[in-house]
Short mmCIF file of C-alpha atoms and ligand atoms in Angstrom, two decimals:
data_model
loop_
_atom_site.label_atom_id
_atom_site.label_comp_id
_atom_site.label_asym_id
_atom_site.label_seq_id
_atom_site.Cartn_x
_atom_site.Cartn_y
_atom_site.Cartn_z
CA UNK T 1 39.57 84.97 97.94
CA UNK T 2 41.27 83.19 100.97
CA UNK T 3 39.20 81.02 103.23
CA UNK T 4 38.05 82.49 106.51
CA UNK T 5 40.40 81.59 109.32
CA UNK T 6 39.01 80.92 112.91
CA UNK T 7 38.63 84.32 114.45
CA UNK T 8 40.35 85.24 117.46
CA UNK T 9 38.35 85.30 120.85
CA UNK T 10 38.78 89.10 121.51
CA UNK T 11 38.49 91.96 119.08
CA UNK T 12 37.03 89.66 116.47
CA UNK T 13 36.14 90.83 113.05
CA UNK T 14 32.53 90.72 111.98
CA UNK T 15 31.41 87.47 110.59
CA UNK T 16 31.48 86.96 106.89
CA UNK T 17 34.62 88.83 106.41
CA UNK T 18 38.12 87.25 105.34
CA UNK T 19 41.06 86.20 107.42
CA UNK T 20 42.57 88.69 109.71
CA UNK T 21 45.09 91.21 108.07
CA UNK T 22 45.85 93.02 111.24
CA UNK T 23 45.96 91.21 114.47
CA UNK T 24 47.18 93.13 117.36
CA UNK T 25 47.19 91.73 120.86
CA UNK T 26 47.61 93.16 124.42
CA UNK T 27 49.32 96.60 123.11
CA UNK T 28 50.76 98.65 125.95
CA UNK T 29 52.27 102.05 125.49
CA UNK T 30 53.38 104.32 128.12
CA UNK T 31 54.82 107.75 128.07
CA UNK T 32 56.66 107.99 131.32
CA UNK T 33 54.08 107.49 134.09
CA UNK T 34 51.08 107.96 131.65
CA UNK T 35 49.81 104.63 130.07
CA UNK T 36 48.26 105.64 126.83
CA UNK T 37 47.33 102.07 125.65
CA UNK T 38 46.47 99.44 128.29
CA UNK T 39 46.55 96.03 126.71
CA UNK T 40 44.50 96.81 123.55
CA UNK T 41 43.42 94.12 121.20
CA UNK T 42 42.62 94.83 117.61
CA UNK T 43 41.88 92.51 114.69
CA UNK T 44 40.94 93.56 111.36
CA UNK T 45 39.64 91.08 108.73
CA UNK T 46 40.50 91.29 105.08
CA UNK T 47 38.15 93.89 103.35
CA UNK T 48 36.90 95.12 106.73
CA UNK T 49 36.46 98.78 107.43
CA UNK T 50 37.05 99.29 111.03
CA UNK T 51 36.21 102.70 112.64
CA UNK T 52 37.87 103.94 115.83
CA UNK T 53 36.27 106.68 117.78
CA UNK T 54 36.81 108.14 121.33
CA UNK T 55 37.51 111.10 123.13
CA UNK T 56 40.48 113.23 122.61
CA UNK T 57 43.49 111.70 124.30
CA UNK T 58 41.96 108.10 124.52
CA UNK T 59 44.93 106.75 122.47
CA UNK T 60 43.39 106.36 119.05
CA UNK T 61 46.18 107.80 117.25
CA UNK T 62 48.82 105.98 119.34
CA UNK T 63 46.97 102.67 118.51
CA UNK T 64 46.98 103.52 114.67
CA UNK T 65 50.59 104.51 114.77
CA UNK T 66 51.74 101.21 116.49
CA UNK T 67 50.13 99.27 113.67
CA UNK T 68 52.82 100.36 111.29
CA UNK T 69 55.44 100.99 114.26
CA UNK T 70 55.62 104.61 113.97
CA UNK T 71 55.06 104.30 117.58
CA UNK T 72 57.02 101.44 119.51
CA UNK T 73 54.55 99.43 121.79
CA UNK T 74 56.09 98.67 125.10
CA UNK T 75 54.30 95.36 125.17
CA UNK T 76 52.10 93.17 122.95
CA UNK T 77 52.18 91.57 119.45
CA UNK T 78 51.23 92.79 116.01
CA UNK T 79 50.81 90.71 113.08
CA UNK T 80 50.09 92.43 109.72
CA UNK T 81 49.42 90.26 106.78
CA UNK T 82 51.24 87.36 108.60
CA UNK T 83 54.41 89.40 109.30
CA UNK T 84 55.32 89.81 112.98
CA UNK T 85 55.67 93.56 113.07
CA UNK T 86 57.48 93.91 116.46
CA UNK T 87 60.11 91.19 115.86
CA UNK T 88 63.61 92.31 115.67
CA UNK T 89 64.17 90.01 112.78
CA UNK T 90 61.40 91.91 110.81
CA UNK T 91 62.59 94.30 107.91
CA UNK T 92 60.33 97.13 109.06
CA UNK T 93 60.68 98.99 105.84
CA UNK T 94 59.60 95.88 103.82
CA UNK T 95 56.64 95.56 106.14
CA UNK T 96 55.53 99.11 106.01
CA UNK T 97 55.03 99.05 102.11
CA UNK T 98 51.97 96.79 102.90
CA UNK T 99 50.69 99.23 105.41
CA UNK T 100 49.47 102.59 103.88
CA UNK T 101 48.97 105.54 106.15
CA UNK T 102 47.25 108.67 105.69
CA UNK T 103 47.65 111.64 108.16
CA UNK T 104 45.46 114.50 109.29
CA UNK T 105 48.02 117.08 108.11
CA UNK T 106 48.51 115.36 104.58
CA UNK T 107 52.42 115.47 104.88
CA UNK T 108 52.93 115.70 101.18
CA UNK T 109 56.61 116.58 100.12
CA UNK T 110 56.34 120.27 99.29
CA UNK T 111 59.49 120.18 97.02
CA UNK T 112 57.79 117.45 94.60
CA UNK T 113 54.83 117.47 92.28
CA UNK T 114 51.79 115.25 92.98
CA UNK T 115 53.17 112.63 90.64
CA UNK T 116 56.74 112.87 92.12
CA UNK T 117 55.15 112.51 95.70
CA UNK T 118 53.45 109.23 94.44
CA UNK T 119 56.47 107.96 92.49
CA UNK T 120 59.14 108.41 95.33
CA UNK T 121 58.52 105.15 97.09
CA UNK T 122 57.65 103.35 93.78
CA UNK T 123 61.22 104.20 92.69
CA UNK T 124 63.07 103.91 95.91
CA UNK T 125 61.15 101.19 97.89
CA UNK T 126 59.74 99.02 95.04
CA UNK T 127 62.65 99.89 92.80
CA UNK T 128 60.44 100.36 89.62
CA UNK T 129 62.00 102.03 86.74
CA UNK T 130 60.95 105.69 85.94
CA UNK T 131 58.60 104.66 83.18
CA UNK T 132 56.78 102.18 85.27
CA UNK T 133 56.52 104.39 88.22
CA UNK T 134 55.20 107.14 86.03
CA UNK T 135 52.46 104.89 84.89
CA UNK T 136 51.60 103.49 88.14
CA UNK T 137 51.50 106.90 89.88
CA UNK T 138 49.35 108.36 87.09
CA UNK T 139 46.78 105.46 87.52
CA UNK T 140 46.77 106.13 91.43
CA UNK T 141 46.26 109.73 90.97
CA UNK T 142 43.45 109.05 88.34
CA UNK T 143 41.77 106.77 91.03
CA UNK T 144 41.66 109.71 93.46
CA UNK T 145 40.43 112.02 90.53
CA UNK T 146 43.54 114.02 90.25
CA UNK T 147 44.64 113.08 86.70
CA UNK T 148 44.53 116.71 85.73
CA UNK T 149 46.65 117.87 88.57
CA UNK T 150 49.59 115.50 88.44
CA UNK T 151 52.20 118.24 87.91
CA UNK T 152 51.03 120.61 90.47
CA UNK T 153 52.94 121.11 93.76
CA UNK T 154 51.21 120.50 96.96
CA UNK T 155 50.97 124.40 97.57
CA UNK T 156 49.03 124.84 94.33
CA UNK T 157 46.35 122.23 95.50
CA UNK T 158 43.56 122.63 97.95
CA UNK T 159 43.61 120.67 101.19
CA UNK T 160 41.11 118.06 99.82
CA UNK T 161 43.15 117.63 96.74
CA UNK T 162 46.26 117.43 98.71
CA UNK T 163 44.77 114.60 100.99
CA UNK T 164 43.77 112.73 98.00
CA UNK T 165 47.51 112.92 96.57
CA UNK T 166 48.35 111.46 100.13
CA UNK T 167 46.06 108.69 99.57
CA UNK T 168 47.29 108.04 96.10
CA UNK T 169 50.82 107.93 97.41
CA UNK T 170 49.82 105.26 99.92
CA UNK T 171 47.59 103.15 97.60
CA UNK T 172 50.04 103.12 94.74
CA UNK T 173 52.24 100.72 96.84
CA UNK T 174 49.33 98.26 96.86
CA UNK T 175 49.08 98.00 100.62
CA UNK T 176 47.12 95.33 102.41
CA UNK T 177 45.70 97.67 104.76
CA UNK T 178 45.22 101.33 104.92
CA UNK T 179 45.31 103.35 108.13
CA UNK T 180 43.70 106.76 108.29
CA UNK T 181 44.28 109.10 111.18
CA UNK T 182 41.54 111.75 111.11
CA UNK T 183 41.93 112.31 107.30
CA UNK T 184 39.26 115.05 107.05
CA UNK T 185 39.82 116.92 110.34
CA UNK T 186 42.17 119.60 108.76
CA UNK T 187 39.71 120.13 105.72
CA UNK T 188 37.26 122.92 105.22
CA UNK T 189 33.79 121.40 105.33
CA UNK T 190 33.25 121.69 101.61
CA UNK T 191 36.23 119.61 100.92
CA UNK T 192 35.57 116.67 103.20
CA UNK T 193 33.11 114.97 100.88
CA UNK T 194 35.84 114.56 98.05
CA UNK T 195 38.01 112.76 100.32
CA UNK T 196 35.30 110.49 101.94
CA UNK T 197 34.24 109.55 98.53
CA UNK T 198 37.74 108.45 97.56
CA UNK T 199 37.57 106.30 100.87
CA UNK T 200 34.17 104.99 100.05
CA UNK T 201 35.47 103.84 96.43
CA UNK T 202 38.66 102.09 98.17
CA UNK T 203 36.15 100.28 100.36
CA UNK T 204 34.19 99.05 97.31
CA UNK T 205 37.40 97.90 95.75
CA UNK T 206 37.79 95.75 98.80
CA UNK T 207 40.73 97.67 100.59
CA UNK T 208 41.09 96.85 104.32
CA UNK T 209 40.85 100.06 106.27
CA UNK T 210 41.19 101.24 109.94
CA UNK T 211 39.90 104.70 110.22
CA UNK T 212 40.13 107.10 113.13
CA UNK T 213 37.66 110.06 112.49
CA UNK T 214 34.77 111.96 113.87
CA UNK T 215 32.78 111.52 110.56
CA UNK T 216 29.83 109.84 112.31
CA UNK T 217 27.67 109.80 109.17
CA UNK T 218 30.47 108.17 107.23
CA UNK T 219 30.91 105.59 110.01
CA UNK T 220 27.20 104.79 110.05
CA UNK T 221 27.06 104.31 106.34
CA UNK T 222 30.41 102.53 105.51
CA UNK T 223 31.95 100.98 108.61
CA UNK T 224 31.65 97.31 109.23
CA UNK T 225 32.61 97.78 112.92
CA UNK T 226 33.06 100.67 115.21
CA UNK T 227 35.41 100.64 118.18
CA UNK T 228 35.05 102.99 120.93
CA UNK T 229 38.07 103.74 122.95
CA UNK T 230 38.51 105.70 126.20
CA UNK T 231 41.37 106.12 128.58
CA UNK T 232 43.68 103.70 126.47
CA UNK T 233 41.29 100.87 126.53
CA UNK T 234 38.95 99.51 124.06
CA UNK T 235 35.60 100.13 125.89
CA UNK T 236 33.28 98.52 123.36
CA UNK T 237 32.84 97.54 119.83
CA UNK T 238 30.20 96.31 117.26
CA UNK T 239 28.51 97.02 114.10
CA UNK T 240 27.82 100.86 113.74
CA UNK T 241 24.07 100.39 114.26
CA UNK T 242 24.66 98.91 117.54
CA UNK T 243 27.49 101.38 118.80
CA UNK T 244 25.55 104.40 117.63
CA UNK T 245 21.91 102.95 118.39
CA UNK T 246 22.27 101.07 121.60
CA UNK T 247 25.74 101.47 123.29
CA UNK T 248 26.24 99.34 126.30
CA UNK T 249 28.48 101.88 128.16
CA UNK T 250 27.32 105.14 129.57
CA UNK T 251 30.62 106.77 128.30
CA UNK T 252 30.08 105.75 124.81
CA UNK T 253 26.51 107.11 124.87
CA UNK T 254 27.62 110.42 126.31
CA UNK T 255 30.55 110.57 123.61
CA UNK T 256 28.04 109.96 120.82
CA UNK T 257 25.52 112.34 122.17
CA UNK T 258 28.21 114.92 122.37
CA UNK T 259 29.63 114.35 118.91
CA UNK T 260 26.09 114.26 117.24
CA UNK T 261 25.16 117.59 118.70
CA UNK T 262 28.00 119.13 116.37
CA UNK P 1 101.17 168.49 96.49
CA UNK P 2 97.56 169.06 97.64
CA UNK P 3 95.69 166.65 99.82
CA UNK P 4 93.82 165.15 97.03
CA UNK P 5 96.88 164.64 94.83
CA UNK P 6 98.59 163.17 97.99
CA UNK P 7 95.70 160.74 98.26
CA UNK P 8 95.81 159.75 94.61
CA UNK P 9 99.61 159.35 94.87
CA UNK P 10 99.34 156.99 97.84
CA UNK P 11 96.37 154.88 96.83
CA UNK P 12 95.90 155.13 93.23
CA UNK P 13 99.54 155.33 92.04
CA UNK P 14 98.98 153.80 88.55
CA UNK P 15 102.84 153.22 88.02
CA UNK P 16 103.00 151.15 91.22
CA UNK P 17 99.68 149.49 90.50
CA UNK P 18 100.83 148.41 87.22
CA UNK P 19 104.19 147.00 88.62
CA UNK P 20 102.48 144.97 91.22
CA UNK P 21 99.28 143.85 89.33
CA UNK P 22 100.85 140.55 88.47
CA UNK P 23 101.91 139.63 91.95
CA UNK P 24 98.40 140.64 93.09
CA UNK P 25 96.77 138.57 90.48
CA UNK P 26 98.82 135.66 91.64
CA UNK P 27 97.41 136.47 95.06
CA UNK P 28 93.93 136.45 93.72
CA UNK P 29 94.50 133.08 92.16
CA UNK P 30 95.88 131.70 95.45
CA UNK P 31 92.93 133.02 97.37
CA UNK P 32 90.37 131.62 94.82
CA UNK P 33 91.99 128.07 95.20
CA UNK P 34 92.17 128.32 99.09
CA UNK P 35 88.62 129.72 99.18
CA UNK P 36 87.28 126.96 97.01
CA UNK P 37 89.04 124.31 99.03
CA UNK P 38 87.64 125.73 102.18
CA UNK P 39 84.11 126.01 100.86
CA UNK P 40 84.04 122.43 99.43
CA UNK P 41 85.55 120.80 102.49
CA UNK P 42 84.03 122.92 105.19
CA UNK P 43 80.47 122.55 103.67
CA UNK P 44 80.87 118.89 103.08
CA UNK P 45 82.21 118.15 106.39
CA UNK P 46 79.46 120.36 108.13
CA UNK P 47 76.77 118.40 106.25
CA UNK P 48 78.37 115.14 107.14
CA UNK P 49 78.41 116.12 110.93
CA UNK P 50 74.75 117.34 110.55
CA UNK P 51 73.70 113.96 109.12
CA UNK P 52 75.62 112.00 111.73
CA UNK P 53 73.78 114.09 114.50
CA UNK P 54 70.44 113.32 112.78
CA UNK P 55 71.02 109.63 113.62
CA UNK P 56 70.55 110.53 117.28
CA UNK P 57 73.28 108.65 118.89
CA UNK P 58 73.62 110.32 122.30
CA UNK P 59 77.43 110.17 123.02
CA UNK P 60 78.28 110.91 119.29
CA UNK P 61 76.14 113.98 119.56
CA UNK P 62 77.66 115.23 122.53
CA UNK P 63 81.01 115.00 120.77
CA UNK P 64 79.69 116.72 117.73
CA UNK P 65 78.30 119.68 119.82
CA UNK P 66 81.49 119.83 121.68
CA UNK P 67 83.67 120.12 118.44
CA UNK P 68 81.35 122.52 116.76
CA UNK P 69 81.12 124.86 119.79
CA UNK P 70 84.91 124.85 120.06
CA UNK P 71 85.46 125.87 116.53
CA UNK P 72 82.83 128.41 116.83
CA UNK P 73 84.12 129.91 119.87
CA UNK P 74 87.65 130.16 118.95
CA UNK P 75 88.79 133.14 116.79
CA UNK P 76 89.89 131.83 113.43
CA UNK P 77 93.28 133.49 113.68
CA UNK P 78 94.11 131.79 116.86
CA UNK P 79 93.29 128.33 115.27
CA UNK P 80 95.65 129.13 112.34
CA UNK P 81 98.51 130.34 114.57
CA UNK P 82 98.05 127.26 116.90
CA UNK P 83 98.12 124.89 113.78
CA UNK P 84 100.97 126.63 112.18
CA UNK P 85 103.21 127.28 115.09
CA UNK P 86 101.91 124.97 117.74
CA UNK P 87 101.78 121.63 115.57
CA UNK P 88 105.40 121.63 114.61
CA UNK P 89 106.23 121.66 118.30
CA UNK P 90 104.53 118.27 118.46
CA UNK P 91 106.33 117.12 115.30
CA UNK P 92 103.51 117.85 112.87
CA UNK P 93 104.76 120.41 110.58
CA UNK P 94 102.25 122.04 108.17
CA UNK P 95 102.82 124.52 105.40
CA UNK P 96 101.10 127.85 106.00
CA UNK P 97 98.67 127.20 103.24
CA UNK P 98 97.64 123.88 104.78
CA UNK P 99 97.24 125.55 108.25
CA UNK P 100 95.08 128.40 106.92
CA UNK P 101 93.08 125.81 104.77
CA UNK P 102 92.45 123.41 107.59
CA UNK P 103 91.63 126.14 110.24
CA UNK P 104 89.04 127.96 108.10
CA UNK P 105 87.64 124.53 106.97
CA UNK P 106 87.14 123.48 110.55
CA UNK P 107 85.49 126.97 111.40
CA UNK P 108 83.25 126.74 108.28
CA UNK P 109 82.35 123.07 109.14
CA UNK P 110 81.34 124.02 112.72
CA UNK P 111 79.09 126.90 111.67
CA UNK P 112 77.75 124.99 108.61
CA UNK P 113 76.72 122.08 110.93
CA UNK P 114 74.73 124.30 113.04
CA UNK P 115 72.95 125.83 110.10
CA UNK P 116 72.21 122.48 108.35
CA UNK P 117 71.01 121.13 111.89
CA UNK P 118 68.61 124.03 112.36
CA UNK P 119 67.43 123.37 108.68
CA UNK P 120 66.85 119.65 109.38
CA UNK P 121 65.12 120.21 112.67
CA UNK P 122 62.90 122.84 110.92
CA UNK P 123 61.50 120.07 108.57
CA UNK P 124 58.19 118.94 110.03
CA UNK P 125 58.12 115.50 111.80
CA UNK P 126 55.20 114.56 109.60
CA UNK P 127 57.65 114.53 106.57
CA UNK P 128 59.75 111.74 108.31
CA UNK P 129 56.52 109.90 109.21
CA UNK P 130 55.01 109.94 105.94
CA UNK P 131 58.20 108.95 104.09
CA UNK P 132 59.03 105.99 106.65
CA UNK P 133 55.36 104.89 106.41
CA UNK P 134 55.94 104.21 102.61
CA UNK P 135 58.82 101.97 103.46
CA UNK P 136 61.64 104.53 102.97
CA UNK P 137 64.58 103.91 105.15
CA UNK P 138 66.28 106.52 107.27
CA UNK P 139 68.90 107.58 105.12
CA UNK P 140 66.64 107.54 102.16
CA UNK P 141 64.14 109.78 103.95
CA UNK P 142 66.99 112.15 105.20
CA UNK P 143 68.49 112.44 101.63
CA UNK P 144 65.30 112.48 99.38
CA UNK P 145 62.79 114.14 101.67
CA UNK P 146 64.28 115.93 104.40
CA UNK P 147 67.64 117.45 103.12
CA UNK P 148 66.05 119.01 100.00
CA UNK P 149 63.93 120.99 102.30
CA UNK P 150 66.40 121.72 104.90
CA UNK P 151 68.84 122.93 102.36
CA UNK P 152 66.55 125.29 100.80
CA UNK P 153 66.01 127.27 103.91
CA UNK P 154 69.64 126.98 104.88
CA UNK P 155 70.91 128.62 101.74
CA UNK P 156 70.66 132.25 102.82
CA UNK P 157 72.35 131.94 106.19
CA UNK P 158 74.85 129.31 104.53
CA UNK P 159 75.79 131.87 101.91
CA UNK P 160 76.48 134.55 104.38
CA UNK P 161 78.50 132.57 106.71
CA UNK P 162 80.51 131.08 103.77
CA UNK P 163 81.32 134.53 102.31
CA UNK P 164 82.33 135.60 105.91
CA UNK P 165 84.58 132.71 106.46
CA UNK P 166 86.17 132.59 103.01
CA UNK P 167 87.04 136.26 103.68
CA UNK P 168 89.12 134.95 106.58
CA UNK P 169 91.67 133.76 103.91
CA UNK P 170 93.14 137.13 104.50
CA UNK P 171 94.40 135.78 107.93
CA UNK P 172 96.63 133.55 105.99
CA UNK P 173 98.78 136.48 105.55
CA UNK P 174 99.77 136.29 109.21
CA UNK P 175 101.48 133.02 108.75
CA UNK P 176 102.95 134.00 105.24
CA UNK P 177 100.47 132.65 102.73
CA UNK P 178 100.74 135.06 99.63
CA UNK P 179 97.10 135.37 99.06
CA UNK P 180 95.59 138.62 98.11
CA UNK P 181 96.34 140.66 101.28
CA UNK P 182 99.77 138.91 101.72
CA UNK P 183 100.76 139.74 98.26
CA UNK P 184 99.37 143.29 98.62
CA UNK P 185 101.37 143.79 101.79
CA UNK P 186 104.59 142.61 100.12
CA UNK P 187 103.99 144.74 97.21
CA UNK P 188 103.42 147.82 99.64
CA UNK P 189 106.77 147.26 101.48
CA UNK P 190 108.66 146.67 98.03
CA UNK P 191 107.22 149.97 96.68
CA UNK P 192 106.88 151.79 99.88
CA UNK P 193 103.35 152.91 98.68
CA UNK P 194 100.06 151.77 99.74
CA UNK P 195 98.42 151.55 96.25
CA UNK P 196 98.89 147.83 96.18
CA UNK P 197 96.19 147.67 98.90
CA UNK P 198 93.77 149.32 96.66
CA UNK P 199 94.51 146.69 94.07
CA UNK P 200 93.97 144.05 96.81
CA UNK P 201 90.61 145.60 97.74
CA UNK P 202 89.54 145.60 94.15
CA UNK P 203 90.67 141.85 93.83
CA UNK P 204 88.42 141.08 96.85
CA UNK P 205 85.60 142.82 95.18
CA UNK P 206 86.12 141.01 91.97
CA UNK P 207 86.26 137.62 93.94
CA UNK P 208 83.31 138.26 96.28
CA UNK P 209 80.63 140.24 94.37
CA UNK P 210 80.16 137.26 91.93
CA UNK P 211 80.00 134.95 94.94
CA UNK P 212 77.15 137.13 96.63
CA UNK P 213 75.41 137.11 93.21
CA UNK P 214 75.88 133.46 92.94
CA UNK P 215 74.28 133.10 96.54
CA UNK P 216 71.24 135.01 95.33
CA UNK P 217 70.78 132.99 92.27
CA UNK P 218 71.02 129.75 94.17
CA UNK P 219 68.39 131.18 96.60
CA UNK P 220 65.86 131.73 93.70
CA UNK P 221 66.53 128.30 92.17
CA UNK P 222 66.02 126.32 95.26
CA UNK P 223 62.51 128.16 95.93
CA UNK P 224 59.41 126.32 95.46
CA UNK P 225 55.89 127.53 95.77
CA UNK P 226 54.73 127.12 99.54
N1 LIG Z 1 55.14 111.76 122.28
C1 LIG Z 1 54.33 111.68 123.34
N2 LIG Z 1 54.96 112.03 124.50
C2 LIG Z 1 54.10 112.09 125.57
N3 LIG Z 1 52.69 111.98 125.59
C3 LIG Z 1 52.17 111.58 124.42
C4 LIG Z 1 53.02 111.43 122.99
N4 LIG Z 1 52.15 111.18 122.30
C5 LIG Z 1 50.83 111.12 122.74
N5 LIG Z 1 50.82 111.42 124.02
C6 LIG Z 1 49.82 111.38 125.05
O1 LIG Z 1 49.15 110.13 124.70
C7 LIG Z 1 47.73 110.28 124.94
C8 LIG Z 1 47.04 109.71 123.70
O2 LIG Z 1 47.28 110.46 122.73
P1 LIG Z 1 46.80 110.00 121.26
O3 LIG Z 1 47.32 111.10 120.26
O4 LIG Z 1 46.90 108.69 120.91
O5 LIG Z 1 45.19 110.51 121.50
P2 LIG Z 1 44.10 110.47 120.51
O6 LIG Z 1 42.93 109.69 120.89
O7 LIG Z 1 44.32 110.38 119.03
O8 LIG Z 1 43.50 111.92 120.53
P3 LIG Z 1 42.95 113.04 119.53
O9 LIG Z 1 41.57 112.76 119.26
O10 LIG Z 1 43.00 114.27 120.25
O11 LIG Z 1 43.84 112.90 118.41
C9 LIG Z 1 47.37 111.81 125.17
O12 LIG Z 1 47.26 112.07 126.44
C10 LIG Z 1 48.64 112.40 124.65
O13 LIG Z 1 48.84 113.68 125.31
MG1 LIG Z 2 44.70 111.63 117.35
#
């Protein structure tokens, strides 16, 4: 493992974790007159699992999507694994293969089988030959418990299985960090567990993860740090015990009370 | 002669039909060549324009939309006549065959572009985002992820439009292309009997029924479970 680097002043990762993999500073994003991100900092250490919570419209998805430049911030800087993401000289496609993303709506390619979904970027981005890509895809699908379903099309899979294929598609590229945007929100309750189990295993394998989700029990059990966002700002952050147990801000307290009631 | 016999003599005169069968068969051949050229170039150009439009370059898109609307608004016969009689006035002579081919190609291109474009925009944004997030480039995503889904839903309207426009090859008869209708009309005036028109109609059926069937087959082949 790499030696821990001095952590930045704001948005610092929890102590005892590796060097920062994601380091975003002063992110601004506006849609017309509406400022959705107002100078947000976020630093994520190697192997850290950061949970982002907050009310609807607070900018959680926007923040996450800035981290692989699906959304272009108006101001600020983002480093991922040492790459300056917002620099015009950066090859964004090369950078993105180090940043896996999982979406609320799975977004599997419906015209391809599970295995083909995973293989596409292996073949076209990593330029692996067919045999190698097939083997890598098979291993990734095994990791998410879908070895038996490799040749199924997305429509032949349950929502939970589809989301696990989407996770396999991302991890097959061996990203340095995984971004999850409400990965279980579109799932029937009985299918949530399977996806969370896969995420738990990823974490045990040392994957760096940023997760936007309302799964508070999972956050309590698995997160290193919880970030609470409101109105485009990071209102507070800390270990789950602190954020859920003794939040400093009234808004955080109100939000957690409201979520826990459900 | 009774009315029915009269009808048979006029439209199913076997002697006349036998005499002019070779001429109309030639017309059929010419129609096939013309139609194939139009289908290939029209669909390819339409796809090219739709892909260009997907790049989202504003002034270019205005130009594409203007061109497409122009060729969708003008009656195909007007375009054929303009190209055949108008261009030579500007010193750009063109054979009747070429004028017909180019006109219908432009019309098919225009309609096909709109259909492809509708297909491309019907593919959810999440498909682009998923593909781009794995490091695929814009054109890779378009070609490997978006177009296969877009093309599948475009096949029924595209097939209908393609058939409608290739039937427009008959318009070539106006400027003297000896395709099916042109050949039938010549045969009709030589023989002073409309039976060749019956042959012509049969020739169109022989040509287009398989095309319709092919469209159906492609439609089922491109289907995947949703
Ligand atoms: N493309 C866009 N154009 C205009 N406004 C947008 C756009 N995308 C997001 N917004 C606005 O930005 C704000 C933040 O959106 P964002 O999706 O980041 O919120 P969120 O915290 O993820 O909310 P949710 O919990 O509902 O997913 C919202 O008010 C939203 O309406
Ligand atoms: Mg969101």
